[in-house]
CSV table of C-alpha atoms and ligand atoms in Angstrom, one decimal:
chain,number,residue,atom,x,y,z
F,767,UNK,CA,-2.9,3.5,32.8
F,768,UNK,CA,0.5,5.1,33.1
F,769,UNK,CA,-0.8,8.6,33.3
F,770,UNK,CA,1.0,9.6,30.0
F,771,UNK,CA,-0.8,12.2,27.9
F,772,UNK,CA,-1.4,11.2,24.2
F,773,UNK,CA,0.6,13.4,21.8
F,774,UNK,CA,-1.6,12.3,18.9
F,775,UNK,CA,-5.4,12.8,19.5
F,776,UNK,CA,-8.3,12.0,17.3
F,777,UNK,CA,-11.9,13.0,16.6
F,778,UNK,CA,-13.6,10.6,14.2
F,779,UNK,CA,-16.2,11.5,11.6
F,780,UNK,CA,-17.7,14.8,11.0
F,781,UNK,CA,-17.5,17.0,7.9
F,782,UNK,CA,-13.7,16.7,7.9
F,783,UNK,CA,-13.9,12.9,7.8
F,784,UNK,CA,-11.7,12.6,10.9
F,785,UNK,CA,-9.2,15.0,12.5
F,786,UNK,CA,-6.0,14.3,14.4
F,787,UNK,CA,-3.9,16.7,16.3
F,788,UNK,CA,-0.2,16.0,16.9
F,789,UNK,CA,2.3,17.7,19.2
F,790,UNK,CA,6.1,17.5,19.4
F,791,UNK,CA,7.7,14.6,21.3
F,792,UNK,CA,11.1,14.3,23.0
F,793,UNK,CA,11.5,10.5,23.0
F,794,UNK,CA,10.8,7.6,20.7
F,795,UNK,CA,11.4,4.1,22.1
F,796,UNK,CA,9.8,0.7,22.3
F,797,UNK,CA,9.0,-2.4,20.2
F,798,UNK,CA,6.3,-2.5,17.5
F,799,UNK,CA,4.8,-5.4,15.7
F,800,UNK,CA,3.4,-3.8,12.6
F,801,UNK,CA,0.1,-5.1,11.2
F,802,UNK,CA,-0.1,-7.4,8.2
F,803,UNK,CA,0.9,-6.4,4.7
F,804,UNK,CA,-2.0,-4.8,2.7
F,805,UNK,CA,-0.8,-6.0,-0.7
F,806,UNK,CA,-0.2,-9.6,0.6
F,807,UNK,CA,-3.5,-9.7,2.5
F,808,UNK,CA,-5.5,-8.8,-0.6
F,809,UNK,CA,-3.7,-11.5,-2.6
F,810,UNK,CA,-4.1,-14.1,0.0
F,811,UNK,CA,-7.9,-13.5,0.1
F,812,UNK,CA,-8.1,-13.3,-3.7
F,813,UNK,CA,-6.2,-16.6,-4.3
F,814,UNK,CA,-8.0,-18.2,-1.3
F,815,UNK,CA,-11.3,-17.3,-2.9
F,816,UNK,CA,-10.2,-18.7,-6.3
F,817,UNK,CA,-8.8,-21.9,-4.8
F,818,UNK,CA,-10.7,-25.2,-4.1
F,819,UNK,CA,-11.0,-26.1,-0.5
F,820,UNK,CA,-10.0,-24.4,2.7
F,821,UNK,CA,-7.5,-21.5,3.0
F,822,UNK,CA,-6.3,-20.3,6.4
F,823,UNK,CA,-4.8,-16.9,6.5
F,824,UNK,CA,-2.9,-15.7,9.5
F,825,UNK,CA,-1.4,-12.2,10.0
F,826,UNK,CA,-4.3,-10.8,7.8
F,827,UNK,CA,-4.6,-7.0,7.9
F,828,UNK,CA,-8.1,-6.2,9.1
F,829,UNK,CA,-8.2,-2.8,7.4
F,830,UNK,CA,-11.1,-1.4,5.6
F,831,UNK,CA,-9.5,-2.1,2.2
F,832,UNK,CA,-8.8,-5.8,2.9
F,833,UNK,CA,-12.1,-6.3,4.6
F,834,UNK,CA,-13.8,-5.1,1.4
F,835,UNK,CA,-12.0,-7.7,-0.6
F,836,UNK,CA,-13.1,-10.4,1.8
F,837,UNK,CA,-16.7,-9.1,1.6
F,838,UNK,CA,-16.6,-9.3,-2.2
F,839,UNK,CA,-15.7,-13.0,-2.0
F,840,UNK,CA,-18.6,-13.6,0.4
F,841,UNK,CA,-20.9,-12.0,-2.3
F,842,UNK,CA,-19.3,-14.4,-4.8
F,843,UNK,CA,-20.4,-17.4,-2.7
F,844,UNK,CA,-17.2,-18.1,-0.6
F,845,UNK,CA,-17.8,-19.0,3.0
F,846,UNK,CA,-15.6,-16.8,5.3
F,847,UNK,CA,-14.9,-17.3,9.0
F,848,UNK,CA,-12.8,-14.9,11.1
F,849,UNK,CA,-11.7,-16.4,14.4
F,850,UNK,CA,-9.9,-13.3,15.5
F,851,UNK,CA,-9.3,-10.1,13.6
F,852,UNK,CA,-6.2,-11.4,11.8
F,853,UNK,CA,-7.0,-15.0,11.3
F,854,UNK,CA,-9.3,-15.8,8.3
F,855,UNK,CA,-10.7,-19.1,7.0
F,856,UNK,CA,-12.1,-19.3,3.5
F,857,UNK,CA,-14.0,-22.3,2.1
F,858,UNK,CA,-14.4,-22.1,-1.6
F,859,UNK,CA,-15.6,-24.4,-4.4
F,860,UNK,CA,-12.8,-22.9,-6.6
F,861,UNK,CA,-13.0,-20.4,-9.4
F,862,UNK,CA,-15.6,-22.4,-11.4
F,863,UNK,CA,-17.7,-22.5,-8.3
F,864,UNK,CA,-17.9,-18.8,-7.8
F,865,UNK,CA,-21.5,-17.4,-8.2
F,866,UNK,CA,-22.9,-14.3,-9.7
F,867,UNK,CA,-23.0,-11.5,-7.0
F,868,UNK,CA,-26.5,-10.3,-6.3
F,869,UNK,CA,-25.2,-6.7,-5.8
F,870,UNK,CA,-22.6,-4.3,-6.9
F,871,UNK,CA,-19.1,-5.1,-5.5
F,872,UNK,CA,-17.9,-2.0,-3.7
F,873,UNK,CA,-14.1,-1.8,-3.1
F,874,UNK,CA,-14.2,1.5,-1.2
F,875,UNK,CA,-10.8,3.3,-1.4
F,876,UNK,CA,-8.8,0.4,-2.7
F,877,UNK,CA,-7.2,0.5,-6.2
F,878,UNK,CA,-5.4,-2.7,-5.6
F,879,UNK,CA,-8.6,-4.6,-4.8
F,880,UNK,CA,-10.7,-3.3,-7.7
F,881,UNK,CA,-7.9,-3.7,-10.3
F,882,UNK,CA,-7.0,-7.2,-9.2
F,883,UNK,CA,-10.6,-8.2,-9.1
F,884,UNK,CA,-11.1,-7.0,-12.7
F,885,UNK,CA,-8.6,-9.6,-13.6
F,886,UNK,CA,-10.3,-12.2,-11.5
F,887,UNK,CA,-13.8,-11.6,-12.7
F,888,UNK,CA,-13.2,-10.8,-16.4
F,889,UNK,CA,-13.1,-14.5,-17.2
F,890,UNK,CA,-15.9,-15.6,-14.9
F,891,UNK,CA,-19.0,-17.3,-16.2
F,892,UNK,CA,-21.2,-14.5,-14.9
F,893,UNK,CA,-21.9,-10.7,-14.8
F,894,UNK,CA,-20.5,-8.4,-12.2
F,895,UNK,CA,-20.3,-4.7,-11.5
F,896,UNK,CA,-17.3,-3.2,-9.6
F,897,UNK,CA,-17.2,0.2,-8.0
F,898,UNK,CA,-15.5,2.2,-5.2
F,899,UNK,CA,-15.6,5.5,-3.3
F,900,UNK,CA,-15.4,9.0,-4.7
F,901,UNK,CA,-11.6,8.9,-4.8
F,902,UNK,CA,-11.5,5.4,-6.5
F,903,UNK,CA,-14.1,6.5,-9.1
F,904,UNK,CA,-11.7,9.2,-10.4
F,905,UNK,CA,-8.7,6.8,-10.7
F,906,UNK,CA,-7.6,5.4,-14.1
F,907,UNK,CA,-8.8,1.9,-15.0
F,908,UNK,CA,-7.9,1.7,-18.7
F,909,UNK,CA,-4.4,0.4,-17.6
F,910,UNK,CA,-6.2,-2.8,-16.6
F,911,UNK,CA,-9.3,-2.9,-18.8
F,912,UNK,CA,-7.3,-2.4,-22.1
F,913,UNK,CA,-5.0,-5.4,-21.7
F,914,UNK,CA,-7.9,-7.5,-20.3
F,915,UNK,CA,-10.0,-6.5,-23.4
F,916,UNK,CA,-7.0,-7.9,-25.5
F,917,UNK,CA,-7.5,-11.1,-23.7
F,918,UNK,CA,-11.2,-11.1,-24.8
F,919,UNK,CA,-12.8,-9.4,-21.8
F,920,UNK,CA,-16.1,-7.5,-22.2
F,921,UNK,CA,-15.9,-4.5,-20.0
F,922,UNK,CA,-18.1,-1.4,-20.0
F,923,UNK,CA,-17.9,1.8,-17.9
F,924,UNK,CA,-18.0,5.5,-18.1
F,925,UNK,CA,-15.5,7.2,-20.5
F,926,UNK,CA,-15.3,3.9,-22.5
F,927,UNK,CA,-14.4,1.8,-19.5
F,928,UNK,CA,-11.7,4.1,-18.3
F,929,UNK,CA,-13.3,4.7,-14.9
F,930,UNK,CA,-15.5,3.0,-12.3
F,931,UNK,CA,-18.1,1.7,-12.1
F,932,UNK,CA,-17.2,-1.1,-14.4
F,933,UNK,CA,-19.6,-3.8,-15.7
F,934,UNK,CA,-17.9,-7.1,-16.5
F,935,UNK,CA,-19.8,-9.5,-18.7
F,936,UNK,CA,-17.7,-12.6,-17.8
F,937,UNK,CA,-16.4,-14.4,-20.9
F,938,UNK,CA,-13.6,-16.9,-21.8
F,939,UNK,CA,-10.2,-15.3,-22.1
F,940,UNK,CA,-7.0,-16.1,-24.1
F,941,UNK,CA,-3.5,-15.6,-22.8
F,942,UNK,CA,-1.5,-12.5,-24.0
F,943,UNK,CA,1.9,-11.0,-23.8
F,944,UNK,CA,1.8,-7.6,-22.1
F,945,UNK,CA,4.5,-4.9,-21.6
F,946,UNK,CA,3.9,-3.3,-18.2
F,947,UNK,CA,4.7,0.2,-19.2
F,948,UNK,CA,2.9,1.8,-16.2
F,949,UNK,CA,5.4,0.0,-14.0
F,950,UNK,CA,2.4,-1.1,-12.0
F,951,UNK,CA,2.1,-4.2,-9.8
F,952,UNK,CA,-1.6,-3.9,-9.9
F,953,UNK,CA,-1.7,-4.1,-13.7
F,954,UNK,CA,0.7,-7.0,-13.7
F,955,UNK,CA,-1.3,-8.8,-11.1
F,956,UNK,CA,-4.6,-8.3,-12.7
F,957,UNK,CA,-3.3,-9.8,-16.0
F,958,UNK,CA,-1.6,-12.7,-14.3
F,959,UNK,CA,-4.8,-13.5,-12.2
F,960,UNK,CA,-6.8,-13.4,-15.4
F,961,UNK,CA,-4.2,-15.7,-17.0
F,962,UNK,CA,-4.9,-18.4,-14.4
F,963,UNK,CA,-8.2,-19.1,-16.2
F,964,UNK,CA,-7.3,-18.1,-19.8
F,965,UNK,CA,-6.6,-20.4,-22.7
F,966,UNK,CA,-2.8,-20.7,-23.0
F,967,UNK,CA,0.0,-19.0,-21.1
F,968,UNK,CA,-0.1,-15.3,-20.1
F,969,UNK,CA,3.1,-13.2,-19.9
F,970,UNK,CA,3.9,-9.8,-18.4
F,971,UNK,CA,7.2,-8.1,-19.1
F,972,UNK,CA,8.4,-5.4,-16.8
F,973,UNK,CA,10.8,-2.6,-17.8
F,974,UNK,CA,11.3,-2.2,-14.0
F,975,UNK,CA,10.6,-4.9,-11.5
F,976,UNK,CA,7.5,-4.1,-9.4
F,977,UNK,CA,6.3,-5.8,-6.2
F,978,UNK,CA,6.1,-9.5,-7.0
F,979,UNK,CA,3.7,-10.8,-4.3
F,980,UNK,CA,1.3,-12.3,-6.9
F,981,UNK,CA,4.1,-14.3,-8.6
F,982,UNK,CA,5.3,-15.5,-5.2
F,983,UNK,CA,1.9,-16.5,-3.9
F,984,UNK,CA,0.4,-18.3,-6.9
F,985,UNK,CA,2.8,-21.3,-6.5
F,986,UNK,CA,1.9,-21.5,-2.8
F,987,UNK,CA,-1.7,-22.3,-4.0
F,988,UNK,CA,-0.4,-24.9,-6.4
F,989,UNK,CA,-0.3,-22.7,-9.6
F,990,UNK,CA,2.6,-22.3,-12.0
F,991,UNK,CA,4.5,-19.1,-12.6
F,992,UNK,CA,7.9,-18.8,-14.3
F,993,UNK,CA,10.1,-15.8,-14.4
F,994,UNK,CA,12.5,-15.4,-17.3
F,995,UNK,CA,14.5,-12.2,-16.8
F,996,UNK,CA,12.0,-9.4,-16.6
F,997,UNK,CA,9.1,-11.5,-17.8
F,998,UNK,CA,6.6,-13.4,-15.6
F,999,UNK,CA,4.5,-16.1,-17.2
F,1000,UNK,CA,1.5,-17.8,-15.6
F,1001,UNK,CA,0.0,-21.1,-16.8
F,1002,UNK,CA,-3.7,-21.7,-16.5
F,1003,UNK,CA,-4.5,-24.1,-13.7
F,1004,UNK,CA,-6.6,-25.1,-10.7
F,1005,UNK,CA,-5.6,-23.7,-7.4
F,1006,UNK,CA,-5.8,-25.6,-4.1
F,1007,UNK,CA,-6.6,-24.0,-0.7
F,1008,UNK,CA,-3.6,-23.8,1.7
F,1009,UNK,CA,-2.2,-21.9,4.8
F,1010,UNK,CA,-0.7,-18.5,4.2
F,1011,UNK,CA,1.0,-16.2,6.7
F,1012,UNK,CA,1.0,-12.5,5.9
F,1013,UNK,CA,4.2,-10.7,7.2
F,1014,UNK,CA,4.0,-7.2,8.6
F,1015,UNK,CA,3.6,-4.3,6.1
F,1016,UNK,CA,6.9,-2.6,5.3
F,1017,UNK,CA,4.9,0.4,4.1
F,1018,UNK,CA,3.3,0.7,7.6
F,1019,UNK,CA,6.7,0.0,9.3
F,1020,UNK,CA,8.1,2.9,7.2
F,1021,UNK,CA,6.2,5.5,9.3
F,1022,UNK,CA,7.9,4.3,12.5
F,1023,UNK,CA,11.2,3.7,10.8
F,1024,UNK,CA,11.3,7.4,9.8
F,1025,UNK,CA,9.9,8.5,13.2
F,1026,UNK,CA,12.9,6.9,14.9
F,1027,UNK,CA,15.3,8.0,12.3
F,1028,UNK,CA,14.5,11.7,12.7
F,1029,UNK,CA,14.2,11.8,16.5
F,1030,UNK,CA,17.5,12.4,18.4
F,1031,UNK,CA,18.1,9.7,21.0
F,1032,UNK,CA,15.5,7.3,19.7
F,1033,UNK,CA,15.6,3.5,19.9
F,1034,UNK,CA,12.8,1.5,18.2
F,1035,UNK,CA,12.5,-2.1,17.2
F,1036,UNK,CA,10.0,-3.2,14.5
F,1037,UNK,CA,9.3,-6.9,14.5
F,1038,UNK,CA,7.9,-9.3,11.8
F,1039,UNK,CA,8.3,-6.8,9.0
F,1040,UNK,CA,8.0,-8.0,5.3
F,1041,UNK,CA,11.4,-7.5,3.6
F,1042,UNK,CA,10.5,-8.4,0.0
F,1043,UNK,CA,13.2,-6.5,-2.0
F,1044,UNK,CA,10.6,-5.2,-4.5
F,1045,UNK,CA,9.1,-3.2,-1.5
F,1046,UNK,CA,12.1,-2.0,0.4
F,1047,UNK,CA,13.8,0.6,-1.8
F,1048,UNK,CA,13.2,3.2,1.0
F,1049,UNK,CA,16.2,1.5,2.8
F,1050,UNK,CA,18.8,2.2,0.2
F,1051,UNK,CA,17.3,5.7,-0.3
F,1052,UNK,CA,17.7,6.5,3.4
F,1053,UNK,CA,21.1,4.9,3.4
F,1054,UNK,CA,22.2,7.2,0.6
F,1055,UNK,CA,20.8,10.1,2.8
F,1056,UNK,CA,23.2,9.0,5.6
F,1057,UNK,CA,21.0,6.7,7.7
F,1058,UNK,CA,23.6,4.6,9.4
F,1059,UNK,CA,21.3,3.6,12.3
F,1060,UNK,CA,19.0,1.0,10.7
F,1061,UNK,CA,19.9,-2.5,11.4
F,1062,UNK,CA,18.0,-5.2,9.4
F,1063,UNK,CA,18.0,-8.8,10.8
F,1064,UNK,CA,16.3,-11.4,8.6
F,1065,UNK,CA,14.2,-13.9,10.5
F,1066,UNK,CA,14.7,-17.6,10.7
F,1067,UNK,CA,13.2,-19.1,8.6
F,1068,UNK,CA,14.0,-16.2,6.3
F,1069,UNK,CA,10.8,-16.5,4.4
F,1070,UNK,CA,7.2,-17.8,5.0
F,1071,UNK,CA,4.9,-18.6,2.0
F,1072,UNK,CA,7.6,-17.1,-0.3
F,1073,UNK,CA,7.9,-13.8,1.5
F,1074,UNK,CA,11.1,-12.7,3.3
F,1075,UNK,CA,10.7,-10.9,6.7
F,1076,UNK,CA,12.7,-9.8,9.7
F,1077,UNK,CA,13.3,-7.2,12.4
F,1078,UNK,CA,14.4,-3.6,12.1
F,1079,UNK,CA,16.3,-1.8,14.9
F,1080,UNK,CA,16.4,1.9,14.4
F,1081,UNK,CA,18.1,4.9,16.1
F,1082,UNK,CA,18.5,8.5,15.1
F,1083,UNK,CA,20.7,9.5,12.1
F,1084,UNK,CA,21.6,12.9,10.8
F,1085,UNK,CA,20.3,12.9,7.2
F,1086,UNK,CA,21.4,14.8,4.1
F,1087,UNK,CA,19.3,15.6,1.1
F,1088,UNK,CA,19.9,13.6,-2.2
F,1089,UNK,CA,18.6,13.3,-5.7
F,1090,UNK,CA,16.7,10.1,-5.4
F,1091,UNK,CA,17.6,7.8,-8.3
F,1092,UNK,CA,14.4,7.4,-10.4
F,1093,UNK,CA,15.1,3.6,-10.8
F,1094,UNK,CA,14.4,3.3,-7.0
F,1095,UNK,CA,11.0,5.0,-7.2
F,1096,UNK,CA,8.8,2.0,-8.2
F,1097,UNK,CA,9.9,0.0,-5.2
F,1098,UNK,CA,9.4,2.9,-2.8
F,1099,UNK,CA,6.3,4.4,-4.4
F,1100,UNK,CA,4.1,4.2,-1.3
F,1101,UNK,CA,6.8,5.5,1.0
F,1102,UNK,CA,7.4,8.8,-0.9
F,1103,UNK,CA,5.0,10.7,1.5
F,1104,UNK,CA,7.0,9.6,4.6
F,1105,UNK,CA,10.3,10.0,2.7
F,1106,UNK,CA,9.2,13.7,2.3
F,1107,UNK,CA,8.8,13.9,6.1
F,1108,UNK,CA,12.3,12.5,6.5
F,1109,UNK,CA,13.7,14.9,3.9
F,1110,UNK,CA,12.2,17.9,5.8
F,1111,UNK,CA,14.5,16.9,8.7
F,1112,UNK,CA,17.6,16.4,6.5
F,1113,UNK,CA,20.3,18.9,5.8
F,1114,UNK,CA,20.0,20.3,2.2
F,1115,UNK,CA,17.6,19.5,-0.6
F,1116,UNK,CA,16.0,16.2,-1.6
F,1117,UNK,CA,14.8,15.9,-5.1
F,1118,UNK,CA,12.2,13.2,-6.1
F,1119,UNK,CA,11.6,12.9,-9.8
F,1120,UNK,CA,10.2,10.1,-12.1
F,1121,UNK,CA,7.3,9.7,-9.7
F,1122,UNK,CA,4.3,10.9,-11.8
F,1123,UNK,CA,2.4,7.8,-10.7
F,1124,UNK,CA,2.0,9.6,-7.4
F,1125,UNK,CA,-0.6,11.9,-9.1
F,1126,UNK,CA,-3.0,9.0,-9.5
F,1127,UNK,CA,-2.8,7.3,-6.1
F,1128,UNK,CA,-5.5,7.7,-3.4
F,1129,UNK,CA,-5.0,11.4,-3.9
F,1130,UNK,CA,-2.7,13.5,-6.1
F,1131,UNK,CA,0.1,12.8,-3.6
F,1132,UNK,CA,2.6,15.3,-5.2
F,1133,UNK,CA,0.2,18.2,-4.7
F,1134,UNK,CA,-0.9,16.9,-1.3
F,1135,UNK,CA,2.6,16.5,0.1
F,1136,UNK,CA,3.6,19.9,-1.3
F,1137,UNK,CA,0.6,21.7,0.2
F,1138,UNK,CA,1.0,20.0,3.6
F,1139,UNK,CA,4.7,20.6,3.9
F,1140,UNK,CA,4.4,24.3,2.8
F,1141,UNK,CA,1.6,24.8,5.5
F,1142,UNK,CA,4.0,23.7,8.2
F,1143,UNK,CA,6.8,25.9,6.9
F,1144,UNK,CA,8.9,23.5,4.8
F,1145,UNK,CA,10.0,25.0,1.4
F,1146,UNK,CA,9.1,22.7,-1.5
F,1147,UNK,CA,9.0,22.9,-5.3
F,1148,UNK,CA,6.4,21.0,-7.2
F,1149,UNK,CA,7.3,19.3,-10.6
F,1150,UNK,CA,4.9,17.4,-12.9
F,1151,UNK,CA,6.7,14.1,-11.9
F,1152,UNK,CA,7.8,14.8,-8.4
F,1153,UNK,CA,8.9,17.4,-5.9
F,1154,UNK,CA,11.9,18.8,-4.1
F,1155,UNK,CA,12.1,19.5,-0.4
F,1156,UNK,CA,14.4,22.0,1.3
F,1157,UNK,CA,15.4,20.2,4.5
F,1158,UNK,CA,15.7,22.1,7.8
F,1159,UNK,CA,18.0,19.7,9.6
F,1160,UNK,CA,17.4,17.5,12.6
F,1161,UNK,CA,15.9,20.4,14.7
F,1162,UNK,CA,13.4,21.8,12.1
F,1163,UNK,CA,11.6,25.1,12.8
F,1164,UNK,CA,8.2,23.7,11.8
F,1165,UNK,CA,5.1,25.8,12.6
F,1166,UNK,CA,1.7,24.6,13.7
F,1167,UNK,CA,-1.0,24.5,11.0
F,1168,UNK,CA,-4.1,22.8,9.9
F,1169,UNK,CA,-3.3,20.5,7.0
F,1170,UNK,CA,-5.5,18.6,4.5
F,1171,UNK,CA,-4.5,14.9,4.0
F,1172,UNK,CA,-6.8,15.0,0.9
F,1173,UNK,CA,-8.4,11.9,2.5
F,1174,UNK,CA,-5.2,10.1,1.8
F,1175,UNK,CA,-4.0,7.7,4.6
F,1176,UNK,CA,-0.4,7.9,3.8
F,1177,UNK,CA,-0.3,11.7,3.7
F,1178,UNK,CA,-2.1,11.8,7.0
F,1179,UNK,CA,0.3,9.4,8.7
F,1180,UNK,CA,3.3,11.1,7.2
F,1181,UNK,CA,2.2,14.5,8.6
F,1182,UNK,CA,1.7,12.9,12.1
F,1183,UNK,CA,5.2,11.6,11.9
F,1184,UNK,CA,6.6,15.0,10.9
F,1185,UNK,CA,4.5,16.7,13.6
F,1186,UNK,CA,6.4,14.8,16.3
F,1187,UNK,CA,9.3,17.2,15.5
F,1188,UNK,CA,7.3,20.4,16.2
F,1189,UNK,CA,8.7,22.7,18.8
F,1190,UNK,CA,7.0,22.9,22.2
F,1191,UNK,CA,3.7,24.7,22.2
F,1192,UNK,CA,2.9,24.1,18.5
F,1193,UNK,CA,0.5,21.6,17.0
F,1194,UNK,CA,-0.6,20.3,13.6
F,1195,UNK,CA,-4.2,19.5,12.9
F,1196,UNK,CA,-4.6,16.9,10.2
F,1197,UNK,CA,-7.9,16.5,8.4
F,1198,UNK,CA,-9.3,13.4,6.7
F,1199,UNK,CA,-7.7,11.0,9.1
F,1200,UNK,CA,-10.6,8.5,9.1
F,1201,UNK,CA,-8.9,7.1,6.0
F,1202,UNK,CA,-6.0,5.8,8.0
F,1203,UNK,CA,-8.1,2.8,8.7
F,1204,UNK,CA,-7.9,1.8,5.1
F,1205,UNK,CA,-4.4,0.5,5.7
F,1206,UNK,CA,-3.3,1.0,9.3
F,1207,UNK,CA,-5.9,0.5,12.0
F,1208,UNK,CA,-4.2,1.1,15.3
F,1209,UNK,CA,-1.7,3.7,14.0
F,1210,UNK,CA,-2.6,6.3,16.6
F,1211,UNK,CA,-2.4,3.9,19.5
F,1212,UNK,CA,1.0,2.6,18.4
F,1213,UNK,CA,2.4,6.1,17.8
F,1214,UNK,CA,1.2,7.2,21.3
F,1215,UNK,CA,2.7,4.2,22.9
F,1216,UNK,CA,6.2,4.8,21.5
F,1217,UNK,CA,6.4,8.6,21.8
F,1218,UNK,CA,6.7,10.7,25.0
M,1008,S3P,C1,0.0,-2.2,-5.0
M,1008,S3P,C2,0.7,-1.7,-6.0
M,1008,S3P,C3,1.1,-0.2,-6.1
M,1008,S3P,C4,1.0,0.4,-4.7
M,1008,S3P,C5,-0.3,0.1,-4.1
M,1008,S3P,C6,-0.4,-1.4,-3.8
M,1008,S3P,C7,-0.3,-3.6,-5.0
M,1008,S3P,O1,0.2,0.4,-7.0
M,1008,S3P,O2,1.1,1.8,-4.9
M,1008,S3P,O3,-0.4,0.7,-2.8
M,1008,S3P,O4,-0.7,-4.2,-4.0
M,1008,S3P,O5,-0.2,-4.2,-6.1
M,1008,S3P,P1,0.6,0.5,-8.6
M,1008,S3P,O6,0.5,-0.9,-9.1
M,1008,S3P,O7,-0.5,1.3,-9.2
M,1008,S3P,O8,1.9,1.1,-8.7
């Protein structure tokens, strides 16, 4: 014990589904090893479950979302052992050896898990039912079920299979060509995963490149994926178990990156962070806003299991608002809430457009960010496809308030980061913070360690 008082406190559970309170800080310093990447953890479990033999995953993110994916494979007959929270062993008889689950597969809050698993299970030799929590049951599923039906899948669900729960009557699939008009990595991945067990090759063309973890990881398990320009093509084939290391999650690192960037005098080091370029568009966005104090050092070896990673050293920068180029949005989509927090501490206005996908994330993030920022005294304007934020500069005059995260982990963490800029005597209460554990268990402890 160092006698330091926590600036971020938490009450779990209750009718608000968790509540955190944050007060302003003066200093940000230290070193953080961010937990494993959520997208890559899901994919390592999914491919490990589909592969024959033993798969060893290190750096696995033990968050609620990823644990649900692991549990689903246990229901499908895969033997799972966890030596410590972030090391997972999977023993599978391969895709053909998966067995019919005796219960509904519940993916909780995770759109990635349920959509990718639709692709995995559509071509299985058995029946399965996939569902999720209240938020997930409102999210659009036709973006994956429509192309899977073109491959021959038999999928039923409410609203003609547009929503969960979905019933999949496993059936042999045929490869297709699909244009990824939603600019969604989940859609692309669901189709490529289905293609692993379809007749003939399966191709997905992307108007804009989305995160490519699935394409990078399939060859690590012995499968074949080719990229030709903006088109990725997977060949059907048998996967073999292997060892995979999951780098730290850039999306989790982003909260601490912004925390250091907006705090005068800060000095923060983030280690082992995934630096896949399809994930890191926040860096050029912040650079365009004037962030000159982010130093990126690639690790040696530069990539593990196909994924680049490295260290970030961050200090304070005075930021200026910009019009965010819409072509950067898909590769910064999960970082828009924390970008909004940075924008609130910039000089001038930041405009984010071309981001309508934010309306169908874990919450309607455009509405959620606008309401939360307004509550603490930041002027915003809401658009159908984005928002603008009138920045208050590096010494913002934020006011204390009680804000709703809409049970959205990224809105909750972004408001905690912004709350560190409160003037003395003010505090922000954030509701719905139990959902932070879907992606970032340990967030509160790490934040308290680096702020004072
Ligand atoms: C993800 C893709 C993105 C992202 C989500 C994770 C993935 O969703 O927002 O948090 O792991 O494939 P979309 O594919 O819907 O854009």
